[in-house]
Coordinates of C-alpha atoms and ligand atoms in Angstrom, one line a residue:
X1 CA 16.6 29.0 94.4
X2 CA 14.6 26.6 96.5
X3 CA 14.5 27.7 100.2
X4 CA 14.6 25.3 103.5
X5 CA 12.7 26.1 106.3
X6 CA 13.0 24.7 109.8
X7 CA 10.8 22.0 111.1
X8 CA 9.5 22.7 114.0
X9 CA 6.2 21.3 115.9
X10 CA 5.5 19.2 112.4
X11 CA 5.6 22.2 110.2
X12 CA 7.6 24.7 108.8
X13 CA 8.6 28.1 110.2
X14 CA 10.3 31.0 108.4
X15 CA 13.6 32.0 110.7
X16 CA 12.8 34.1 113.7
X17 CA 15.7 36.5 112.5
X18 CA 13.9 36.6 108.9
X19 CA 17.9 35.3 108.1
X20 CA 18.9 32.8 105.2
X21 CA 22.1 31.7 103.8
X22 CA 23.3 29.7 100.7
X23 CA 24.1 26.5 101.1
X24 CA 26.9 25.5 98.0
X25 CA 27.1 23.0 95.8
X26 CA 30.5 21.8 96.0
X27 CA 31.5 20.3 92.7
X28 CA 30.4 24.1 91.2
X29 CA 31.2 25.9 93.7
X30 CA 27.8 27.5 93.3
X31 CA 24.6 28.5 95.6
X32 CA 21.9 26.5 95.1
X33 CA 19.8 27.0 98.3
X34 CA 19.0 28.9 100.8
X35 CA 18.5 27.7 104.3
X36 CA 16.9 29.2 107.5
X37 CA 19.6 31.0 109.5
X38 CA 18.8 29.8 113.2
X39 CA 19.1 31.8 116.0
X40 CA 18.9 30.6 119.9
X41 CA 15.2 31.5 119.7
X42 CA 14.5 29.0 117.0
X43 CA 16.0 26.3 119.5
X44 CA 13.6 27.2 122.6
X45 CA 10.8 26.9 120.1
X46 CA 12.0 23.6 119.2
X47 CA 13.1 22.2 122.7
X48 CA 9.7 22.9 124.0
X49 CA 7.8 21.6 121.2
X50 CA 9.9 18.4 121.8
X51 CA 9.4 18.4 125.3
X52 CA 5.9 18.8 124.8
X53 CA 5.8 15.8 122.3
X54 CA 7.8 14.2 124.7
X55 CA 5.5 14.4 127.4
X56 CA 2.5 14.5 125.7
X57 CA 2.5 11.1 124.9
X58 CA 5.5 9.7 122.7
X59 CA 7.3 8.4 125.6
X60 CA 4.0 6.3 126.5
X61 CA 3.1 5.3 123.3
X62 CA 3.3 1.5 123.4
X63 CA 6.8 0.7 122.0
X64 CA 5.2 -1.2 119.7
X65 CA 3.7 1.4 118.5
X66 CA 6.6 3.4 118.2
X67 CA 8.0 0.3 116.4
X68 CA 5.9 0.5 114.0
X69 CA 6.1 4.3 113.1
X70 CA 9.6 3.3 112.3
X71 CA 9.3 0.5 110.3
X72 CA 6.7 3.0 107.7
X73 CA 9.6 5.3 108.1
X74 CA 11.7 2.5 106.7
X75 CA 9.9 2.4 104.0
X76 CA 9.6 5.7 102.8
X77 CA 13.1 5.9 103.3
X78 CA 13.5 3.7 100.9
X79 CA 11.1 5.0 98.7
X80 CA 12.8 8.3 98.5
X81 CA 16.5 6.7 98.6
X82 CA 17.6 8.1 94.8
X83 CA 16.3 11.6 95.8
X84 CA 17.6 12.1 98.9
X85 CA 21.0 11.0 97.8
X86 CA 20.8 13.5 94.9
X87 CA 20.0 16.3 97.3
X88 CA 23.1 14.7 99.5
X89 CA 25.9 14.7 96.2
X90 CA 24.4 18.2 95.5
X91 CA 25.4 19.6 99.0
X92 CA 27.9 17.7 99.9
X93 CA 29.2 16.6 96.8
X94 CA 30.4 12.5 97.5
X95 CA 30.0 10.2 94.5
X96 CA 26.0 9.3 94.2
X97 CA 27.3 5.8 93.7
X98 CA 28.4 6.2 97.6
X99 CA 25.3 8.2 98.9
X100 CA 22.7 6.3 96.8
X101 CA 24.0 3.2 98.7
X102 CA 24.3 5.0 102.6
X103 CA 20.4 6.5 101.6
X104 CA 19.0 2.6 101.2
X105 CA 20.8 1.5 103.6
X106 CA 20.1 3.9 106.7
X107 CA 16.1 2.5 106.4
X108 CA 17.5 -0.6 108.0
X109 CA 18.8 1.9 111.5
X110 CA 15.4 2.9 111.6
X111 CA 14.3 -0.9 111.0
X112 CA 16.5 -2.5 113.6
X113 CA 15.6 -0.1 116.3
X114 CA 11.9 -0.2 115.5
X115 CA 12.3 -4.0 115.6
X116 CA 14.0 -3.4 119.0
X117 CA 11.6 -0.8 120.8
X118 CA 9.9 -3.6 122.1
X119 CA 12.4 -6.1 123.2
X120 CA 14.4 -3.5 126.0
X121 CA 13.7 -5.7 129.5
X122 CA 14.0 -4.6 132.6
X123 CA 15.0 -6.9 135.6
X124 CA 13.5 -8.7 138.9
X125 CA 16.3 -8.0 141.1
X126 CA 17.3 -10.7 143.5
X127 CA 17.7 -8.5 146.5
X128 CA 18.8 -9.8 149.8
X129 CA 16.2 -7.8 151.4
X130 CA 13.3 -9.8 152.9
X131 CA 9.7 -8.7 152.2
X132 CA 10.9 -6.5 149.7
X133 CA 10.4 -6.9 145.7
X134 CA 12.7 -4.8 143.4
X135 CA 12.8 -4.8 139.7
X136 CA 14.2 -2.3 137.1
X137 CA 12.6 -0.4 134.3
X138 CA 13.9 1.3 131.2
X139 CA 12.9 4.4 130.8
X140 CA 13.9 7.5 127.8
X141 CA 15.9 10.2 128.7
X142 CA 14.0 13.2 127.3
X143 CA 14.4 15.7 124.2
X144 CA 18.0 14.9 122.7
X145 CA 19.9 17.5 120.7
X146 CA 21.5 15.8 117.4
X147 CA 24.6 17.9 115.9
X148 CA 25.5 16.2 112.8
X149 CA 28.2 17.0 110.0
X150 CA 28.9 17.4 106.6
X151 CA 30.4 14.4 105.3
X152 CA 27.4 11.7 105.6
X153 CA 24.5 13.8 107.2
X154 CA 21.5 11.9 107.0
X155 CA 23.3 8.1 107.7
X156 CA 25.1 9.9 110.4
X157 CA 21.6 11.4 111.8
X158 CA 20.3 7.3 111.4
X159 CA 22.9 6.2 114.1
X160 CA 21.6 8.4 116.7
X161 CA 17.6 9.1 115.6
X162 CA 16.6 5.4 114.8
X163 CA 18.0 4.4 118.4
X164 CA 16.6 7.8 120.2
X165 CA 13.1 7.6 118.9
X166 CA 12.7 4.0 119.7
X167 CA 13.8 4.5 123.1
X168 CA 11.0 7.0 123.4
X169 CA 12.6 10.3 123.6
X170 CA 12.0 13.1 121.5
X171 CA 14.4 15.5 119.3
X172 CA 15.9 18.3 118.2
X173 CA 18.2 18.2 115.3
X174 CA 21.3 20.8 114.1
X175 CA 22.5 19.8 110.9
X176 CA 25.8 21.2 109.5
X177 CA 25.2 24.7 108.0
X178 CA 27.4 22.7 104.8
X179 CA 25.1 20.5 104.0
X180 CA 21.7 21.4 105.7
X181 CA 19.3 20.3 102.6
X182 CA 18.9 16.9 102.9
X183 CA 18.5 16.7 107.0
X184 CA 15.1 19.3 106.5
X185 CA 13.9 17.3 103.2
X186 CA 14.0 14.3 105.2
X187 CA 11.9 15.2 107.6
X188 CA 8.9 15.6 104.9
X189 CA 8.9 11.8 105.5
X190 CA 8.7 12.0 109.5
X191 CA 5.3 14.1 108.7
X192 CA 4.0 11.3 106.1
X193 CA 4.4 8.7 108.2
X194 CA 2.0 10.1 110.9
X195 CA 5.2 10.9 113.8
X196 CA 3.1 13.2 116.4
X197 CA 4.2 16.8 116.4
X198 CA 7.0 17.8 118.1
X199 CA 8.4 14.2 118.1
X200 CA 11.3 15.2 115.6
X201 CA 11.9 18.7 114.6
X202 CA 15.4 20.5 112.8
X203 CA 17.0 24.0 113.5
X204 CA 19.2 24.7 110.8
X205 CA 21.8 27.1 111.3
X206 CA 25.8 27.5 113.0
X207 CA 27.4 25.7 115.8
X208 CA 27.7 29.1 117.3
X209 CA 24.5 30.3 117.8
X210 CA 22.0 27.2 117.0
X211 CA 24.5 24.4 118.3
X212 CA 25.5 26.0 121.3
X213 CA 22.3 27.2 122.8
X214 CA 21.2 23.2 122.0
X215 CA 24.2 22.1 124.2
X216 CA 23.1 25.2 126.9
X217 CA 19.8 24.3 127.0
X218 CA 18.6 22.8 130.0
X219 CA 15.3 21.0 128.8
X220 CA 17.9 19.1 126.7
X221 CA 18.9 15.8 128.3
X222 CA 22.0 14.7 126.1
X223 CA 23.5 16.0 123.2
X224 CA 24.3 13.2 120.1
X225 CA 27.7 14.7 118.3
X226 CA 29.8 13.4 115.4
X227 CA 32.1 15.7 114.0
X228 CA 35.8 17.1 114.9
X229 CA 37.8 16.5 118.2
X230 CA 37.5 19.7 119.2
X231 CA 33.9 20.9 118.6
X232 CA 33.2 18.3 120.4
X233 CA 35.6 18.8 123.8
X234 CA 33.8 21.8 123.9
X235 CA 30.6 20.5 123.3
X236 CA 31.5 18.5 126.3
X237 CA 32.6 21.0 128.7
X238 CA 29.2 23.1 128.2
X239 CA 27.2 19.9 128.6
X240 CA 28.8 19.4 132.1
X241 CA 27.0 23.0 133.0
X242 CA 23.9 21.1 132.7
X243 CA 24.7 17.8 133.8
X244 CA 23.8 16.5 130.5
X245 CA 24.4 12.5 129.3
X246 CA 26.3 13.1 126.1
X247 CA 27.5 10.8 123.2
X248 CA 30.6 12.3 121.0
X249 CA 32.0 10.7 117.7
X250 CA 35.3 11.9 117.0
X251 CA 37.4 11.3 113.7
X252 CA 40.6 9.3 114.1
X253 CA 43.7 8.8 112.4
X254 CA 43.7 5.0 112.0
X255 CA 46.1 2.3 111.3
X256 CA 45.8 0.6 108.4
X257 CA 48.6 -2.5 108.7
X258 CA 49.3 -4.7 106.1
X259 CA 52.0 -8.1 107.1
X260 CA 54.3 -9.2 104.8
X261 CA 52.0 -12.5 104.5
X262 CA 49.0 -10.9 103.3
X263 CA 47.1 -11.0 100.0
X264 CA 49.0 -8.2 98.5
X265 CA 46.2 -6.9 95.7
X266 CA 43.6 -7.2 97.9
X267 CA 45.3 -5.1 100.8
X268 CA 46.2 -2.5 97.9
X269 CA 42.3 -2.3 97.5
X270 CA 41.9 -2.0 101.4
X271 CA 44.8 1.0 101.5
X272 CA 42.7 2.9 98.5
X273 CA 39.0 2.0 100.0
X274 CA 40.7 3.6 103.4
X275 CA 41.7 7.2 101.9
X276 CA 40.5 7.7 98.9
X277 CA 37.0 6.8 99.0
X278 CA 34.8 9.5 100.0
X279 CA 37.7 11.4 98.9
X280 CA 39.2 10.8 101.8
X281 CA 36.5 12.9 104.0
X282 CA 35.5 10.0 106.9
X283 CA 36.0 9.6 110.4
X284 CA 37.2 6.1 109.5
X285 CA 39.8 7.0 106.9
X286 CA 42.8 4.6 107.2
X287 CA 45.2 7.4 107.0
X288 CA 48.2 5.9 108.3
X289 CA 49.1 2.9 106.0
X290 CA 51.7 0.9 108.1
X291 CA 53.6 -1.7 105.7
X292 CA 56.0 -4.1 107.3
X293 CA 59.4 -3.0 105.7
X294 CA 60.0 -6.5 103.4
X295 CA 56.6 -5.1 101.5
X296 CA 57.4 -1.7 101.8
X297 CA 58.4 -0.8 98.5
X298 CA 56.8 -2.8 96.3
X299 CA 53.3 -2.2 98.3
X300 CA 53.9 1.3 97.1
X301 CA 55.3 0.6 93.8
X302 CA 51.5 -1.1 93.3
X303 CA 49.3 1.3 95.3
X304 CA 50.2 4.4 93.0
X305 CA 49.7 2.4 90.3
X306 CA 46.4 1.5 91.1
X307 CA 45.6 4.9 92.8
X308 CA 47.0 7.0 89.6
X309 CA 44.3 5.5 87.4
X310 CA 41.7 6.9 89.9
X311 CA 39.2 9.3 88.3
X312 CA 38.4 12.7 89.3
X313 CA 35.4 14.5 88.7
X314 CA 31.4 15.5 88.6
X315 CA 30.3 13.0 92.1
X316 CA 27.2 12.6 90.0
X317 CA 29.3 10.7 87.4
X318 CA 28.8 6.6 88.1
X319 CA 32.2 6.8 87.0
X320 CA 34.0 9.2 89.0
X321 CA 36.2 8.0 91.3
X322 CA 37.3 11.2 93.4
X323 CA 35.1 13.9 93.6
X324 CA 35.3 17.2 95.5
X325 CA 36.2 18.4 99.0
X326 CA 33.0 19.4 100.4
X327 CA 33.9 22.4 102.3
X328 CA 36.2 25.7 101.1
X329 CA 37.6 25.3 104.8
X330 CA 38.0 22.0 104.6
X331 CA 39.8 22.3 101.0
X332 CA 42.2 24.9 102.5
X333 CA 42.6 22.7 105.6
X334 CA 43.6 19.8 103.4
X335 CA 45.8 21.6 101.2
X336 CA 47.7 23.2 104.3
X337 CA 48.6 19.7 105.5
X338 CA 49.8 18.5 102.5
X339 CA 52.4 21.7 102.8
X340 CA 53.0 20.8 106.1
X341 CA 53.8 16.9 105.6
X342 CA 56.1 18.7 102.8
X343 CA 57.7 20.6 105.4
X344 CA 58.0 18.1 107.7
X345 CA 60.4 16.0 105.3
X346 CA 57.7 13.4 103.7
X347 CA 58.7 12.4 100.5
X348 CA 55.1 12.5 98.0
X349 CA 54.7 9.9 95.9
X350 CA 52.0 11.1 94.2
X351 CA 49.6 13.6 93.6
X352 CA 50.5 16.5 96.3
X353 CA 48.6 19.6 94.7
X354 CA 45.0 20.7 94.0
X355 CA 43.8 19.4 91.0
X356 CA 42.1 21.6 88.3
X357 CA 42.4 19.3 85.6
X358 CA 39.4 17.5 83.4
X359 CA 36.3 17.4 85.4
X360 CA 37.1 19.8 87.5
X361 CA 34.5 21.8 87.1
X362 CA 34.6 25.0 90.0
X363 CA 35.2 22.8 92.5
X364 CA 37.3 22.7 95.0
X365 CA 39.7 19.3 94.3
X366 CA 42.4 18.0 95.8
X367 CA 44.4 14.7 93.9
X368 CA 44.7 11.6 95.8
X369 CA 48.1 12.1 97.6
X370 CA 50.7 9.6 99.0
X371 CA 53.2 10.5 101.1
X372 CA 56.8 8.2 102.6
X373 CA 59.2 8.2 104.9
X374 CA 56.8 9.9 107.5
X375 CA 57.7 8.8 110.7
X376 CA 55.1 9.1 113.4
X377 CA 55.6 12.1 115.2
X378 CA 55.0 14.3 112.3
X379 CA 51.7 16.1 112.3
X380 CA 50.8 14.3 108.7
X381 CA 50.9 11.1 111.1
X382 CA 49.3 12.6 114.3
X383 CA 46.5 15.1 113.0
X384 CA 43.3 14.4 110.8
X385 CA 43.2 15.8 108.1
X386 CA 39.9 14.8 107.0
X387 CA 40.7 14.7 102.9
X388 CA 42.6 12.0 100.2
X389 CA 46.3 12.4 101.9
X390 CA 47.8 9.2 103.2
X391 CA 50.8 8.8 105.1
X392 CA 53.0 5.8 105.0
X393 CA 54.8 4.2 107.7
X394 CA 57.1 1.3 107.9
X395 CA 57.1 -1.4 110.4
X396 CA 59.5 -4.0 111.4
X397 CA 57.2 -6.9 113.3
X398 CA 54.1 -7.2 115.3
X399 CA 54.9 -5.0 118.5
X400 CA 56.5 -2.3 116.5
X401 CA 53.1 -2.3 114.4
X402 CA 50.9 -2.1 117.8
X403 CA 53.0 0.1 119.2
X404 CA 53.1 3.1 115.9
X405 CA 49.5 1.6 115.7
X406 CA 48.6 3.2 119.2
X407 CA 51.0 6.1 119.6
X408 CA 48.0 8.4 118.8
X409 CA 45.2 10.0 120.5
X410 CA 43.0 8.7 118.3
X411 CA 41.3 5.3 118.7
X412 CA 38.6 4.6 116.0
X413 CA 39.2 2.0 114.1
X414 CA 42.1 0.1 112.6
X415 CA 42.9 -2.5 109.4
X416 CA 44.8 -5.5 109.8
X417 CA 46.3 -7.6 106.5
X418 CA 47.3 -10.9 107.2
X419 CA 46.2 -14.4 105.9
X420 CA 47.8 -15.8 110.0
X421 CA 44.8 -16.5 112.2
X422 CA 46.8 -16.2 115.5
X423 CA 48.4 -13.0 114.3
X424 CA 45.5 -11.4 113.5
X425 CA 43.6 -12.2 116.8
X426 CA 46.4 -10.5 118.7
X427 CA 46.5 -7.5 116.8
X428 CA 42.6 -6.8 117.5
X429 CA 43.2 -7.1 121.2
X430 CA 46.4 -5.0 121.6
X431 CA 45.1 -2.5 118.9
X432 CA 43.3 0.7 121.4
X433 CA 40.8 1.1 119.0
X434 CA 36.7 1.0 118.8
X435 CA 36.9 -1.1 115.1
X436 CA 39.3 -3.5 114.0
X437 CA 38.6 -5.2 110.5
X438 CA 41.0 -8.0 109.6
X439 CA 41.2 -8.1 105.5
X440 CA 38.5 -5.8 104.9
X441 CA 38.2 -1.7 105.6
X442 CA 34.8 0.4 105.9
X443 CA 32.6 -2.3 106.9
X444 CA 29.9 -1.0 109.1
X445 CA 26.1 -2.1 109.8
X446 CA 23.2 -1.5 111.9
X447 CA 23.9 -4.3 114.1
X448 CA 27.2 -3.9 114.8
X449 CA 28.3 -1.2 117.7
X450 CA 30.5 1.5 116.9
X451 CA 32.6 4.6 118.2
X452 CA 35.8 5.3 119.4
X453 CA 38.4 4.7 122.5
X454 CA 40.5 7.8 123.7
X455 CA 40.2 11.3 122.0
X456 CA 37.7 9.4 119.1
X457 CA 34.5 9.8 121.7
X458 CA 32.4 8.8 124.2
X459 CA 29.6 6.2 123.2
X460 CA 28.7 3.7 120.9
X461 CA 26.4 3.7 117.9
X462 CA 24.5 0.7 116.3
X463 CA 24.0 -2.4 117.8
X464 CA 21.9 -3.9 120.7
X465 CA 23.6 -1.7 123.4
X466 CA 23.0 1.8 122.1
X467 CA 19.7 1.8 122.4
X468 CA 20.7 1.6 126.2
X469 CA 22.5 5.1 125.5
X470 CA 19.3 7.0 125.5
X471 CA 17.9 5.1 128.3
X472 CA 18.0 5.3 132.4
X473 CA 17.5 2.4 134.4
X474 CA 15.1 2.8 137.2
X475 CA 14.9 0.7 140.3
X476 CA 11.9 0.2 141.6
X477 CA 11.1 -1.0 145.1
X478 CA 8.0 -3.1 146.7
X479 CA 7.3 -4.0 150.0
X480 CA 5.5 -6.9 150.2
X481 CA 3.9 -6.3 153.3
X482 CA 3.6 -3.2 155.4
X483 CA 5.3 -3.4 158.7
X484 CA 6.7 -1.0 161.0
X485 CA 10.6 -0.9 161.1
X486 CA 13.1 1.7 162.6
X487 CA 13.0 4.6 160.7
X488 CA 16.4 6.0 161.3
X489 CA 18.2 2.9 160.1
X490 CA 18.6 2.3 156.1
X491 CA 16.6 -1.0 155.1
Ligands
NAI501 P1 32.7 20.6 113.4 O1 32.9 19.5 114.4 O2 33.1 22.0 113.8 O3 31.1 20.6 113.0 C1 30.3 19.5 113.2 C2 28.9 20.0 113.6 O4 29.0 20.6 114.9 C3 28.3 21.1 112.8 O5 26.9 20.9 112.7 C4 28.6 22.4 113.5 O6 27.7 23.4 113.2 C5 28.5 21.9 114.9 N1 29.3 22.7 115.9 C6 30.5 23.2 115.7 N2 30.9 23.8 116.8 C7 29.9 23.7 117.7 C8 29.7 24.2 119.1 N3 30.7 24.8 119.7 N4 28.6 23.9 119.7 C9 27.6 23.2 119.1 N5 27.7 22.7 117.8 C10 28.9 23.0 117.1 O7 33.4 20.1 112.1 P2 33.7 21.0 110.7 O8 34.2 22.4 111.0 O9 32.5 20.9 109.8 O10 34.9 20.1 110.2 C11 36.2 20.3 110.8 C12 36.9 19.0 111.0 O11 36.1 18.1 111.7 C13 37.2 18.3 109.7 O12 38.3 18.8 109.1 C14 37.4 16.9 110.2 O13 38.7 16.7 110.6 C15 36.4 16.8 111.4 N6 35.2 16.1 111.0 C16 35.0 14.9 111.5 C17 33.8 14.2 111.2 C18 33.6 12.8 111.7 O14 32.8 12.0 111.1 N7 34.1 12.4 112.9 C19 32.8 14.7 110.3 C20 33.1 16.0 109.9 C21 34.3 16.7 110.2
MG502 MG1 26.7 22.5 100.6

């Protein structure tokens, strides 16, 4: 079995605790690497190499310079695209068709923010101070701790690293401990690009012990999260201990609303591309499908049609449809809700048990699963389950549909199906929610911010203004002339 080191000071180091542990492939349910167990001395190796990097030079380097280092990046990246997403479907176990596609794409993170490094202005501040000039300055934050998860490590490492780096600051990455492979065989291409030392470096290992002392540690200047609601609240309330800035992605349980005027087939697609793809295992998963009652039932009559003929199977398959659930807790977790949306009084339409059938190899599958008749105060409506189990809601009219719409804590994202212009306007401004896409789902892109409203995080990633989110402004002040003024007065 191959072994993954950390990466640390631009080389790698053995485990302080001389620990390891398997890292699983789930579509066999077998071992297939072992990966450095971290430990909180690992992290103060890595802070202060960072720090070091970080003052050393990275944050002075000419953003152009900087730029550039990304754009080579870029193109290793994409150089390397079919073998990092191999290395992803083996850990994690999505469909290669998926993470070949997320692996090409995340060079153009590291391409947009190496475009921008350069372009991040200050101000001249019209003051109404006489004498007195005042402009502002962007500056980098520091060494940023990166806690990634399971389900799209390395495009979910782009969002924050692309934007952090060309700001100027330097970091420290914690992969999941599911799926730590790809994050540490990655950063073979930080070193072949000619990053400085120290710039980037990755602690593999738990949230307990390696995440934690990241979040505790006080050379750490903000902590970049995605992963569940509650990691991160209490990601959140250790940051405060340090005052640290803090960006948290947090799942959601979005709407998904199809109007009785929309393009019926195409908003079947839209339901499916919402929960089953990724086999159901993303942030954005449209897991409340809200169908205006005149559609209702033959929506549904055409959806299980369409989602029966799904295949399940080997992720590396071009034509599997369904592949694993990446994590045994995550495949008890799923199956536990469907029991529970059972309980509740949801009527399944489909699928509703594990699946052991052809293709199943050892791994851990669950079939795509449709449930009616939830109403949404049942947990199946309220909680994320994070796998291919969609609950279906009917709707009588526009409010009704904003108001199921936002009746959860969640805010990530929502669909909207409608071919009327006006309606579909108002729905994205009443709709609490950090995404909206009108006749599409799962659209995202470099250029384009993204994140959540209420319990869905703090933050946005991608676009202009997140760049911003690992900058301070400074205000700097000039007098123009020196003259002697009353010191016990404010200017
Ligand atoms: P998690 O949120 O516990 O783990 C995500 C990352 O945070 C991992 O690297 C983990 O080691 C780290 N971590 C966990 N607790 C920590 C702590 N106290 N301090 C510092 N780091 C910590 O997610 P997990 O257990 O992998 O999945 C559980 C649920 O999270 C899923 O069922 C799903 O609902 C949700 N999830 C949401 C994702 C999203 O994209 N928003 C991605 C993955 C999971
Ligand atoms: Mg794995």
């Amino acid at each position: 079995m191959q072994n993954y080191q950390h990466y640390i000071n631009g080389t790698w180091v053995e485990p302080s605790s001389g620990e390891w542990f398997d890292t699983a492939n789930p579509y066999t349910g077998e071992a297939w690497a072992k990966i450095a167990h971290g430990s909180p001395a690992d992290v103060e190796t890595a802070v202060s190499a960072a720090k070091a990097a970080f003052e050393n030079g990275w944050a002075d380097m000419k953003p152009t310079q900087r730029g550039r280092l990304l754009y080579k990046l870029a193109d290793l990246i994409e150089r390397d695209a079919a073998h990092l997403a191999e290395i992803e479907v083996r850990d994690n176990g999505k469909l290669i068709a998926e993470m070949s596609g997320q692996t090409k794409y995340m060079a153009e993170w590291y391409r947009y923010y190496g475009g921008l490094a350069d372009k991040v202005e200050g101000a001249v501040i019209p003051t109404d101070k006489p004498g007195i000039f005042n402009f502002t300055r962007y500056e980098p934050l520091g060494v940023i701790g990166m806690i990634t998860p399971w389900n799209s490590p390395l495009l979910l490492l782009a969002w924050k690293l692309a934007a952090a780096l060309a700001a100027g600051n330097t970091a420290v990455i914690k992969p999941s401990e599911f799926t730590s492979a790809s994050t540490l065989e990655f950063m073979k291409l930080f070193q072949e690009a000619g990053f400085p030392d120290g710039v980037v470096n990755t602690v593999s290992g738990f949230g307990v012990d390696v995440g934690a002392a990241l979040v505790a540690h006080k050379d750490v200047s903000k902590i970049a999260f995605t992963g569940s609601d509650l990691s991160g609240q209490k990601i959140y309330e250790s940051a405060a201990k340090t005052l640290k800035h803090i960006s948290l992605e947090l799942g959601g349980k979005s709407p998904n609303i199809v109007f009785e005027d929309a393009d019926i087939e195409a908003a079947v697609m839209g339901a499916i591309s919402g929960i089953f793809a990724a086999t159901g295992q993303t942030c954005i998963a449209g897991s409340r499908l809200l169908l205006q009652r005149s559609i209702h039932d033959r929506f549904v009559e055409r959806l299980v049609e369409v989602a029966k003929t799904a295949t399940i199977g080997d992720p590396m398959s071009p034509d599997t449809h369904v592949g694993p659930v990446t994590t045994p807790p995550q495949y008890r977790k799923v199956l536990d809700y469907i029991e529970i949306a059972k309980q509740e009084g949801a009527n399944c339409v489909l699928g509703g048990h594990s699946y052991s059938g052809p293709g199943a190899q050892g791994g851990q599958f669950v079939e795509p699963t449709i449930f009616t008749g939830v109403n949404n105060a049942m947990r199946i409506a309220q909680e994320e389950v994070f796998g291919p189990v969609l609950a279906v809601i009917p709707f009588d009219g526009e409010e009704d549909a904003i108001a199921i719409g936002n009746d959860v804590d969640f805010g990530l994202a929502a669909g909207v199906w409608t071919q009327d212009i006006g309606r579909a306007i108002r729905m994205s401004e009443k709709l609490r929610v950090g995404t909206v896409w009108i006749n599409t789902y799962r659209a995202v892109s470099f250029a384009s911010p993204f994140g959540g409203f209420k319990r869905s995080g703090i933050g946005r990633e991608s676009g202009l203004d997140a760049i911003k989110e690992y900058m301070q402004v400074k205000s700097v002040w000039i007098a123009q002339e020196t003259s002697v003024t009353n010191p016990f007065i404010m200017r």
